[in-house]
Short mmCIF file of C-alpha atoms and ligand atoms in Angstrom, two decimals:
data_model
loop_
_atom_site.label_atom_id
_atom_site.label_comp_id
_atom_site.label_asym_id
_atom_site.label_seq_id
_atom_site.Cartn_x
_atom_site.Cartn_y
_atom_site.Cartn_z
CA MET O 1 82.43 98.68 115.37
CA ASN O 2 83.34 100.11 118.77
CA GLY O 3 86.18 99.07 121.01
CA GLN O 4 89.94 99.00 121.04
CA ILE O 5 92.57 97.60 118.72
CA LEU O 6 95.67 96.29 120.45
CA CYS O 7 98.82 96.81 118.37
CA LEU O 8 101.87 94.75 119.25
CA ASN O 9 105.38 95.24 117.99
CA ALA O 10 107.35 92.42 119.60
CA GLY O 11 111.14 92.61 119.23
CA SER O 12 114.04 90.59 120.60
CA SER O 13 114.32 92.36 123.94
CA SER O 14 111.33 94.70 123.94
CA ILE O 15 107.61 94.73 123.19
CA LYS O 16 106.04 98.02 122.15
CA PHE O 17 102.26 98.24 122.25
CA ALA O 18 99.44 100.71 121.74
CA LEU O 19 95.68 100.69 122.17
CA PHE O 20 93.63 102.58 119.59
CA GLU O 21 89.95 103.38 120.00
CA ALA O 22 87.92 102.54 116.90
CA GLY O 23 84.61 104.30 116.85
CA ALA O 24 82.84 107.24 115.31
CA ALA O 25 85.97 109.36 114.76
CA THR O 26 87.52 108.99 111.29
CA LYS O 27 91.01 108.87 112.82
CA LEU O 28 91.74 106.12 115.33
CA VAL O 29 92.38 107.62 118.77
CA ARG O 30 95.37 106.33 120.73
CA ARG O 31 94.25 105.74 124.34
CA HIS O 32 97.33 104.08 125.84
CA PHE O 33 100.78 103.07 124.70
CA GLY O 34 103.96 101.76 126.21
CA LYS O 35 106.63 99.13 126.19
CA VAL O 36 108.28 96.34 128.07
CA GLU O 37 112.06 96.66 127.89
CA GLU O 38 114.92 94.39 128.83
CA ILE O 39 113.00 91.15 128.36
CA GLY O 40 115.32 88.26 129.08
CA SER O 41 117.19 90.06 131.87
CA ASP O 42 115.20 92.50 134.02
CA PRO O 43 111.88 93.34 132.30
CA ARG O 44 110.35 96.76 132.94
CA LEU O 45 106.87 97.84 131.87
CA THR O 46 105.85 101.44 131.25
CA VAL O 47 102.32 102.40 130.20
CA LYS O 48 101.38 105.96 129.23
CA ASP O 49 98.01 107.53 128.60
CA ALA O 50 96.95 109.60 125.60
CA SER O 51 98.62 112.72 127.02
CA GLY O 52 101.94 110.90 127.50
CA LYS O 53 101.60 110.71 131.29
CA THR O 54 102.98 107.50 132.81
CA VAL O 55 100.11 105.56 134.41
CA ILE O 56 101.78 102.22 135.15
CA GLU O 57 105.39 101.34 135.89
CA ARG O 58 106.25 97.81 136.90
CA ARG O 59 109.09 95.35 137.23
CA TRP O 60 108.79 91.59 137.21
CA PRO O 61 109.93 89.48 140.15
CA GLU O 62 113.43 88.08 139.77
CA GLY O 63 113.53 84.96 137.60
CA VAL O 64 110.47 85.86 135.50
CA SER O 65 111.97 87.10 132.31
CA SER O 66 110.85 84.94 129.37
CA HIS O 67 108.97 86.49 126.45
CA GLU O 68 105.98 84.21 126.98
CA SER O 69 105.39 85.06 130.63
CA VAL O 70 105.99 88.77 130.04
CA LEU O 71 103.50 88.79 127.16
CA GLU O 72 100.89 86.98 129.19
CA ASP O 73 101.26 89.50 132.04
CA LEU O 74 101.16 92.40 129.61
CA LEU O 75 97.87 91.14 128.18
CA THR O 76 96.43 90.88 131.70
CA VAL O 77 97.45 94.49 132.41
CA VAL O 78 95.95 95.66 129.12
CA ARG O 79 92.64 93.88 129.69
CA HIS O 80 92.12 94.37 133.41
CA GLU O 81 94.07 97.40 134.60
CA LEU O 82 93.49 99.99 131.89
CA PRO O 83 90.12 101.72 132.05
CA GLY O 84 87.59 100.99 129.33
CA THR O 85 89.56 98.36 127.42
CA ASP O 86 87.23 96.32 125.27
CA LEU O 87 89.40 94.57 122.71
CA ILE O 88 87.90 94.02 119.26
CA ALA O 89 91.08 93.07 117.37
CA ALA O 90 94.83 92.74 117.62
CA GLY O 91 97.27 93.91 114.96
CA HIS O 92 100.89 92.76 114.85
CA ARG O 93 104.07 93.91 113.24
CA VAL O 94 105.48 90.88 111.46
CA VAL O 95 108.91 91.57 110.08
CA HIS O 96 109.06 89.12 107.17
CA GLY O 97 106.25 88.38 104.72
CA GLY O 98 108.45 86.67 102.11
CA THR O 99 107.16 86.72 98.53
CA ARG O 100 103.65 85.57 99.49
CA PHE O 101 102.51 88.39 101.77
CA ALA O 102 102.39 91.73 99.97
CA GLU O 103 99.47 93.02 102.06
CA PRO O 104 98.31 92.71 105.67
CA CYS O 105 96.41 89.48 106.29
CA LEU O 106 94.02 87.95 108.78
CA ILE O 107 95.86 85.34 110.84
CA GLU O 108 94.71 81.79 110.29
CA ASP O 109 96.42 78.48 111.00
CA ASP O 110 97.72 77.99 107.46
CA ASN O 111 99.30 81.41 107.03
CA LEU O 112 100.79 81.23 110.54
CA ARG O 113 102.54 78.03 109.44
CA ASP O 114 103.82 79.82 106.32
CA LEU O 115 105.15 82.64 108.46
CA ASP O 116 106.97 80.14 110.68
CA THR O 117 109.04 79.10 107.67
CA LEU O 118 110.34 82.67 107.35
CA CYS O 119 111.85 82.72 110.88
CA ALA O 120 115.27 81.76 109.52
CA LEU O 121 115.28 84.95 107.44
CA ALA O 122 114.68 87.23 110.45
CA PRO O 123 115.90 85.27 113.47
CA LEU O 124 116.08 88.33 115.72
CA HIS O 125 112.48 89.39 115.13
CA GLN O 126 110.13 86.92 113.41
CA PRO O 127 109.99 84.28 116.20
CA HIS O 128 108.99 86.99 118.71
CA ASN O 129 106.38 88.46 116.34
CA LEU O 130 104.79 85.03 115.92
CA ALA O 131 105.03 84.20 119.63
CA ALA O 132 102.99 87.33 120.34
CA ILE O 133 100.30 86.18 117.90
CA ARG O 134 100.17 82.75 119.57
CA ALA O 135 100.06 84.23 123.06
CA VAL O 136 97.06 86.39 122.15
CA ALA O 137 95.34 83.43 120.42
CA ALA O 138 95.82 81.23 123.50
CA LEU O 139 94.24 83.81 125.78
CA LEU O 140 91.61 85.24 123.44
CA PRO O 141 90.90 82.61 120.76
CA ASP O 142 87.98 84.53 119.24
CA LEU O 143 89.80 87.84 118.83
CA PRO O 144 90.56 88.56 115.15
CA GLN O 145 94.28 89.10 114.59
CA VAL O 146 95.96 90.82 111.67
CA ALA O 147 99.59 90.53 110.59
CA CYS O 148 101.17 93.64 109.03
CA PHE O 149 104.44 93.07 107.24
CA ASP O 150 107.59 95.16 107.23
CA THR O 151 108.49 93.78 103.82
CA ALA O 152 105.13 94.57 102.16
CA PHE O 153 105.85 98.24 101.31
CA HIS O 154 108.81 97.14 99.14
CA ARG O 155 107.12 94.27 97.30
CA GLY O 156 106.40 96.50 94.30
CA ASN O 157 110.04 97.61 93.89
CA PRO O 158 111.35 97.15 90.34
CA ASP O 159 112.57 93.60 89.81
CA LEU O 160 116.07 94.90 89.06
CA ASN O 161 116.28 96.48 92.51
CA GLN O 162 115.24 93.22 94.18
CA ARG O 163 118.02 91.21 92.54
CA PHE O 164 121.35 90.07 93.90
CA ALA O 165 124.08 89.40 91.34
CA LEU O 166 123.71 85.68 92.02
CA PRO O 167 122.58 82.84 89.72
CA ARG O 168 119.00 83.41 88.51
CA SER O 169 117.72 80.20 90.09
CA LEU O 170 118.40 81.59 93.57
CA HIS O 171 116.27 84.68 92.87
CA ASP O 172 113.46 82.40 91.74
CA GLN O 173 113.81 80.46 95.02
CA GLY O 174 113.28 83.68 96.99
CA ILE O 175 116.90 84.73 97.61
CA ARG O 176 116.25 88.36 96.82
CA ARG O 177 116.22 91.79 98.41
CA TYR O 178 113.01 92.20 100.45
CA GLY O 179 113.65 95.35 102.50
CA PHE O 180 112.22 96.09 105.95
CA HIS O 181 110.88 98.96 108.12
CA GLY O 182 107.99 99.11 105.64
CA LEU O 183 105.36 100.11 108.22
CA SER O 184 107.48 103.06 109.23
CA TYR O 185 108.07 104.10 105.60
CA GLU O 186 104.39 103.79 104.75
CA PHE O 187 103.52 105.99 107.72
CA ILE O 188 106.11 108.60 106.69
CA ALA O 189 104.87 108.54 103.08
CA ASP O 190 101.32 109.32 104.34
CA GLU O 191 102.58 112.03 106.70
CA LEU O 192 104.71 113.68 104.02
CA HIS O 193 101.71 113.67 101.70
CA ARG O 194 99.69 115.42 104.44
CA ILE O 195 102.45 117.96 105.22
CA ASP O 196 103.64 118.74 101.67
CA PRO O 197 101.74 116.89 98.91
CA GLY O 198 103.90 118.44 96.17
CA LEU O 199 107.13 117.21 97.73
CA ALA O 200 105.64 113.77 98.46
CA LYS O 201 105.29 113.23 94.70
CA LYS O 202 109.00 113.83 94.12
CA ARG O 203 112.22 111.85 94.78
CA VAL O 204 112.50 111.36 98.53
CA ILE O 205 114.89 109.32 100.67
CA VAL O 206 113.60 108.42 104.14
CA ALA O 207 116.28 107.64 106.74
CA HIS O 208 114.85 105.39 109.46
CA LEU O 209 117.65 105.62 112.02
CA GLY O 210 116.93 103.68 115.21
CA ASN O 211 118.63 100.64 116.74
CA GLY O 212 117.76 99.07 113.41
CA ALA O 213 118.50 101.49 110.57
CA SER O 214 117.74 101.62 106.87
CA LEU O 215 116.97 103.99 104.02
CA CYS O 216 114.08 103.92 101.57
CA ALA O 217 114.15 105.68 98.20
CA MET O 218 110.63 106.72 97.26
CA HIS O 219 109.07 108.27 94.20
CA ASP O 220 105.50 109.52 94.45
CA GLY O 221 105.15 107.88 97.87
CA ARG O 222 106.14 104.40 96.63
CA SER O 223 109.24 102.46 97.54
CA ILE O 224 111.71 102.14 94.67
CA ASP O 225 114.73 100.80 96.51
CA THR O 226 115.91 100.26 100.08
CA THR O 227 119.15 99.44 101.87
CA MET O 228 118.07 96.33 103.78
CA GLY O 229 118.01 93.23 101.64
CA PHE O 230 117.35 89.54 102.23
CA THR O 231 117.62 90.03 105.98
CA ALA O 232 117.60 93.03 108.31
CA LEU O 233 121.40 92.78 108.54
CA ASP O 234 122.09 94.50 105.24
CA GLY O 235 122.67 98.15 104.40
CA LEU O 236 123.47 100.76 107.03
CA MET O 237 125.61 100.26 110.11
CA MET O 238 123.22 99.88 113.07
CA GLY O 239 123.22 99.74 116.87
CA THR O 240 124.54 96.17 117.05
CA ARG O 241 124.27 94.99 113.42
CA CYS O 242 127.07 95.36 110.89
CA GLY O 243 125.13 96.40 107.78
CA SER O 244 126.66 95.75 104.34
CA LEU O 245 129.65 93.48 104.58
CA ASP O 246 131.97 91.73 102.17
CA PRO O 247 130.56 88.17 102.20
CA GLY O 248 134.16 86.97 102.06
CA VAL O 249 134.52 88.02 105.71
CA VAL O 250 131.83 85.52 106.71
CA LEU O 251 133.52 82.74 104.72
CA HIS O 252 136.86 83.60 106.31
CA LEU O 253 135.48 83.58 109.86
CA ILE O 254 133.87 80.18 109.38
CA ARG O 255 136.76 78.59 107.49
CA GLN O 256 139.92 80.18 108.88
CA ALA O 257 138.93 81.62 112.24
CA ASP O 258 137.00 78.49 113.18
CA MET O 259 133.84 80.26 114.28
CA SER O 260 130.56 78.35 114.20
CA VAL O 261 127.64 79.64 112.15
CA GLN O 262 125.86 80.52 115.41
CA GLU O 263 128.86 82.50 116.64
CA VAL O 264 129.12 84.43 113.38
CA GLU O 265 125.37 85.11 113.41
CA ARG O 266 125.55 86.39 116.97
CA MET O 267 128.49 88.62 116.13
CA LEU O 268 126.85 90.11 113.03
CA TYR O 269 123.47 90.74 114.70
CA ARG O 270 124.38 91.56 118.29
CA GLN O 271 128.04 92.49 118.67
CA SER O 272 128.76 94.67 115.63
CA GLY O 273 127.63 98.12 114.50
CA LEU O 274 128.03 101.04 116.92
CA LEU O 275 128.58 98.62 119.81
CA GLY O 276 131.23 96.60 117.99
CA VAL O 277 133.23 99.54 116.64
CA SER O 278 133.09 101.62 119.84
CA GLY O 279 133.48 98.69 122.19
CA LEU O 280 131.28 100.75 124.53
CA SER O 281 127.60 101.00 123.63
CA SER O 282 125.01 100.68 120.89
CA ASP O 283 123.26 103.82 122.14
CA VAL O 284 124.03 107.05 120.30
CA ARG O 285 123.34 109.10 123.45
CA THR O 286 126.05 107.26 125.39
CA LEU O 287 128.51 107.54 122.50
CA LEU O 288 127.91 111.27 122.06
CA GLU O 289 128.62 111.83 125.77
CA SER O 290 131.79 109.74 125.76
CA ASP O 291 135.26 111.25 125.27
CA ASP O 292 136.68 107.89 124.21
CA PRO O 293 138.00 108.28 120.62
CA ARG O 294 136.46 104.89 119.71
CA ALA O 295 133.01 106.35 120.39
CA GLN O 296 133.68 109.20 117.96
CA GLU O 297 135.05 106.79 115.38
CA ALA O 298 131.92 104.61 115.60
CA LEU O 299 129.68 107.67 115.10
CA ASP O 300 131.84 108.96 112.23
CA LEU O 301 131.57 105.59 110.48
CA PHE O 302 127.79 105.49 111.06
CA CYS O 303 127.33 108.95 109.50
CA MET O 304 129.75 108.40 106.62
CA LEU O 305 128.08 105.12 105.64
CA ALA O 306 124.59 106.66 105.89
CA ALA O 307 125.63 109.56 103.61
CA LYS O 308 127.28 107.15 101.18
CA GLU O 309 124.10 105.07 100.91
CA ILE O 310 121.96 108.20 100.51
CA SER O 311 124.15 109.20 97.53
CA ALA O 312 123.80 105.71 96.07
CA LEU O 313 120.00 105.78 96.37
CA ALA O 314 119.94 109.29 94.85
CA THR O 315 121.54 107.71 91.79
CA VAL O 316 118.83 105.03 91.70
CA LEU O 317 116.19 107.79 91.88
CA GLY O 318 117.96 109.89 89.22
CA GLY O 319 118.21 112.85 91.61
CA LEU O 320 117.06 113.88 95.05
CA ASP O 321 114.43 116.36 96.25
CA ALA O 322 114.17 115.58 99.96
CA VAL O 323 115.66 113.60 102.83
CA VAL O 324 113.34 112.77 105.75
CA PHE O 325 114.84 111.69 109.08
CA THR O 326 112.85 109.47 111.43
CA ALA O 327 113.06 106.94 114.36
CA GLY O 328 115.02 107.35 117.62
CA ILE O 329 118.23 108.80 116.17
CA GLY O 330 116.65 110.48 113.14
CA GLU O 331 114.06 112.30 115.27
CA ASN O 332 116.20 113.25 118.26
CA GLN O 333 119.87 113.60 117.35
CA PRO O 334 120.67 116.89 115.55
CA ARG O 335 124.42 116.22 115.64
CA ILE O 336 124.01 112.98 113.71
CA ARG O 337 121.68 114.62 111.15
CA GLN O 338 124.17 117.47 110.75
CA ALA O 339 127.13 115.12 110.26
CA ILE O 340 125.24 113.13 107.60
CA CYS O 341 124.02 116.25 105.79
CA ASN O 342 127.51 117.85 105.84
CA ARG O 343 128.65 114.99 103.62
CA LEU O 344 125.76 115.69 101.21
CA GLU O 345 126.66 119.35 100.67
CA TRP O 346 128.01 118.55 97.19
CA LEU O 347 124.46 117.47 96.27
CA GLY O 348 123.08 120.82 97.44
CA MET O 349 122.05 119.87 100.97
CA VAL O 350 122.29 122.76 103.46
CA LEU O 351 120.75 122.62 106.93
CA ASP O 352 119.23 125.49 108.91
CA GLN O 353 121.25 125.15 112.13
CA THR O 354 118.58 126.52 114.44
CA ALA O 355 115.78 124.44 112.91
CA ASN O 356 117.97 121.34 113.12
CA THR O 357 119.05 121.78 116.73
CA THR O 358 115.44 122.33 117.81
CA ASN O 359 114.08 119.29 115.88
CA GLN O 360 111.73 121.33 113.64
CA THR O 361 109.81 119.56 110.87
CA SER O 362 111.67 121.43 108.12
CA ILE O 363 115.39 121.66 108.87
CA SER O 364 116.86 122.68 105.51
CA ALA O 365 118.13 126.19 104.72
CA VAL O 366 116.27 128.20 102.10
CA ASP O 367 119.35 128.36 99.86
CA GLY O 368 119.76 124.56 99.60
CA ASN O 369 118.58 122.41 96.67
CA ILE O 370 117.30 119.55 98.75
CA ALA O 371 114.63 119.69 101.45
CA ALA O 372 115.52 118.07 104.79
CA MET O 373 112.80 117.16 107.25
CA VAL O 374 112.22 115.45 110.59
CA ILE O 375 108.98 113.46 110.78
CA PRO O 376 108.28 111.21 113.79
CA THR O 377 107.26 107.72 112.79
CA ASP O 378 104.42 105.69 114.33
CA GLU O 379 104.51 102.05 113.29
CA GLU O 380 101.79 101.12 115.81
CA ARG O 381 99.32 103.58 114.24
CA MET O 382 100.06 102.12 110.82
CA ILE O 383 99.31 98.65 112.23
CA ALA O 384 96.04 99.93 113.72
CA ASN O 385 95.03 101.56 110.42
CA HIS O 386 95.73 98.38 108.46
CA THR O 387 93.90 96.21 111.01
CA CYS O 388 90.85 98.46 110.92
CA ARG O 389 90.85 98.64 107.12
CA LEU O 390 91.22 94.87 106.66
CA LEU O 391 88.52 93.89 109.17
CA TRP O 392 85.85 96.55 108.71
CA ASN O 393 86.52 98.54 105.60
CA PRO O 394 87.97 96.24 102.97
CA SER O 395 88.95 97.85 99.70
CA PRO O 396 86.62 96.96 96.81
P1 ADP J 1 114.35 100.76 117.90
O1 ADP J 1 114.91 100.44 116.55
O2 ADP J 1 114.72 99.76 118.95
O3 ADP J 1 112.88 101.12 117.89
P2 ADP J 1 114.77 103.57 118.52
O4 ADP J 1 114.04 104.08 117.33
O5 ADP J 1 114.20 103.84 119.86
O6 ADP J 1 115.17 102.05 118.35
O7 ADP J 1 116.24 104.23 118.46
C1 ADP J 1 117.24 103.99 119.41
C2 ADP J 1 118.36 105.00 119.19
O8 ADP J 1 117.80 106.31 119.17
C3 ADP J 1 119.43 105.00 120.29
O9 ADP J 1 120.71 105.08 119.70
C4 ADP J 1 119.15 106.27 121.08
O10 ADP J 1 120.35 106.90 121.47
C5 ADP J 1 118.40 107.15 120.12
N1 ADP J 1 117.30 107.86 120.82
C6 ADP J 1 116.08 107.36 121.07
N2 ADP J 1 115.31 108.28 121.74
C7 ADP J 1 116.07 109.36 121.91
C8 ADP J 1 115.86 110.65 122.51
N3 ADP J 1 114.69 110.99 123.07
N4 ADP J 1 116.87 111.53 122.51
C9 ADP J 1 118.02 111.21 121.94
N5 ADP J 1 118.29 110.01 121.33
C10 ADP J 1 117.34 109.10 121.31
#
């Protein structure tokens, strides 16, 4: 097959996309990539070419801000304004695959209906993921589309690690820990194997620290445990999400503080985390530049909770050989990495200051017991690889 695979990663206020050339080369070649940000308020499109040079920048006229219209326009740009685009497939990040989807799948009417039922479990993401699939189908009904699930990488986790301490019947009904960011973790597992195959076989914790944040404990490249659970609210403190929380707080807010379920949901997903604690911003860059003590407190809490969860996952793994940082904060914020690693010194974690401040791949000091690394993630490439494999090179 020859042509391009369009990868779409549709979130609540942004759509990231990439076009990969499938052809003679064994590795898919990324031709263009970009994103639409601030959907819902003032959408902005940026498209870059393979070298990272911006080739299109565009704003929408006032009043045009819905996901549907933005997606439709994005598809027009992709098909008609980028040179040489001949789409042969689309691959999508779909956040929740429930218990049924442990592997990427070709989208058909019946599995799309099944995926609709999982929207309640990922209200911030799943409806947008599925809307992107429907928008592509409406415009290009014959284009094969593949769904790649963020939960799939964790489906093989030991049963014990998927359980909540709730009545058994609820687990059997699907109230269990699913875990997310699986496409990112799978990509990092492959990259680590390429960079240091010996280390990849050992006990590794990957810290995906972006607006959404989670940890994955891996052994021999497979997920063993992860901090996100039934929904993408659990685990680490995030940009606007609270992370782990005493469920009694939710009961109290609904019963005593007279908040509606919708209000509590909005608060937990959109008004908590770094934004909620600082009262200023969900963006680490803004908080690091601020001299407001609330900004520092929010960052201190973020780092302390991340270190605490790393220690907990090290216990699940029975020890720790490496920590890999990835995503926006993990890849670009040495001060946050340093603050997290300082709290792990008792485990034998020591950073090389120069390597850390210059975002090198290996950032640990030679006299430490635990390797620390920075590996950029690429969820869109993982989607492209899965799409290509499923459509043209199925496993025996
Ligand atoms: P998302 O989960 O939306 O994909 P990102 O992975 O882009 O989020 O992470 C967003 C966070 O990463 C923000 O807090 C931001 O401050 C930080 N970040 C992203 N890119 C950079 C950068 N180039 N330099 C410094 N910080 C960055």
